[in-house]
Amino acid sequence: MLKALVESSLYKGYQVGSDASSATRIYHLQFVDDTLIVSEKSWANVRVLKANLILFELISRMKVNFHKSLLAGVNIFESWLLDAARVLN
């Protein structure tokens, strides 16, 4: 589902590498039973991610446990992260 959002330019992953011609964009990393979702800082990404998580819950009939989830940022003000966490709640 997230891949489709990236391909339709509704969600922007995080660019790894400084040269645009050789850079790679990542948008998620998956481990055994954990998923790390990565993106650029933007309110559009927060809203699209929230909608995607709600859609996932409806389709899969599983619940996203937001109380066990963590929102973290690199070089992002804590106030912005707190506001984004409230939106994602």
PDB file of C-alpha atoms in Angstrom, residues 19-60:
ATOM      1  CA  ASP A  19      23.646  13.314  -5.617  1.00  0.00           C
ATOM      2  CA  ALA A  20      20.130  13.132  -7.065  1.00  0.00           C
ATOM      3  CA  SER A  21      21.230  10.954  -9.985  1.00  0.00           C
ATOM      4  CA  SER A  22      22.622   8.203  -7.747  1.00  0.00           C
ATOM      5  CA  ALA A  23      20.504   8.725  -4.624  1.00  0.00           C
ATOM      6  CA  THR A  24      18.029   6.160  -3.368  1.00  0.00           C
ATOM      7  CA  ARG A  25      14.702   6.949  -1.733  1.00  0.00           C
ATOM      8  CA  ILE A  26      13.604   4.703   1.093  1.00  0.00           C
ATOM      9  CA  TYR A  27      10.134   4.734   2.582  1.00  0.00           C
ATOM     10  CA  HIS A  28      10.119   1.705   4.847  1.00  0.00           C
ATOM     11  CA  LEU A  29      12.304  -0.951   6.429  1.00  0.00           C
ATOM     12  CA  GLN A  30      10.809  -4.201   7.666  1.00  0.00           C
ATOM     13  CA  PHE A  31      12.142  -6.513  10.326  1.00  0.00           C
ATOM     14  CA  VAL A  32      10.679  -9.686  11.831  1.00  0.00           C
ATOM     15  CA  ASP A  33       7.487  -8.141  13.177  1.00  0.00           C
ATOM     16  CA  ASP A  34       8.325  -4.450  13.036  1.00  0.00           C
ATOM     17  CA  THR A  35       8.079  -1.846  10.310  1.00  0.00           C
ATOM     18  CA  LEU A  36      10.016   1.399  10.264  1.00  0.00           C
ATOM     19  CA  ILE A  37       8.299   3.995   8.062  1.00  0.00           C
ATOM     20  CA  VAL A  38      10.629   6.741   6.825  1.00  0.00           C
ATOM     21  CA  SER A  39       9.771  10.024   5.109  1.00  0.00           C
ATOM     22  CA  GLU A  40      10.620  13.639   4.575  1.00  0.00           C
ATOM     23  CA  LYS A  41       9.216  16.070   7.123  1.00  0.00           C
ATOM     24  CA  SER A  42       5.908  17.324   5.754  1.00  0.00           C
ATOM     25  CA  TRP A  43       2.332  17.623   6.918  1.00  0.00           C
ATOM     26  CA  ALA A  44       1.225  16.038   3.653  1.00  0.00           C
ATOM     27  CA  ASN A  45       3.217  12.903   4.534  1.00  0.00           C
ATOM     28  CA  VAL A  46       1.697  12.818   8.033  1.00  0.00           C
ATOM     29  CA  ARG A  47      -1.854  13.039   6.657  1.00  0.00           C
ATOM     30  CA  VAL A  48      -1.227  10.421   3.957  1.00  0.00           C
ATOM     31  CA  LEU A  49       0.403   8.094   6.480  1.00  0.00           C
ATOM     32  CA  LYS A  50      -2.561   8.438   8.861  1.00  0.00           C
ATOM     33  CA  ALA A  51      -5.014   7.665   6.049  1.00  0.00           C
ATOM     34  CA  ASN A  52      -2.891   4.697   4.962  1.00  0.00           C
ATOM     35  CA  LEU A  53      -2.818   3.262   8.490  1.00  0.00           C
ATOM     36  CA  ILE A  54      -6.599   3.615   8.819  1.00  0.00           C
ATOM     37  CA  LEU A  55      -7.049   1.907   5.446  1.00  0.00           C
ATOM     38  CA  PHE A  56      -4.695  -0.887   6.545  1.00  0.00           C
ATOM     39  CA  GLU A  57      -6.826  -1.445   9.652  1.00  0.00           C
ATOM     40  CA  LEU A  58     -10.022  -1.601   7.605  1.00  0.00           C
ATOM     41  CA  ILE A  59      -8.645  -3.972   4.977  1.00  0.00           C
ATOM     42  CA  SER A  60      -6.701  -6.306   7.262  1.00  0.00           C
TER      43      SER A  60
END
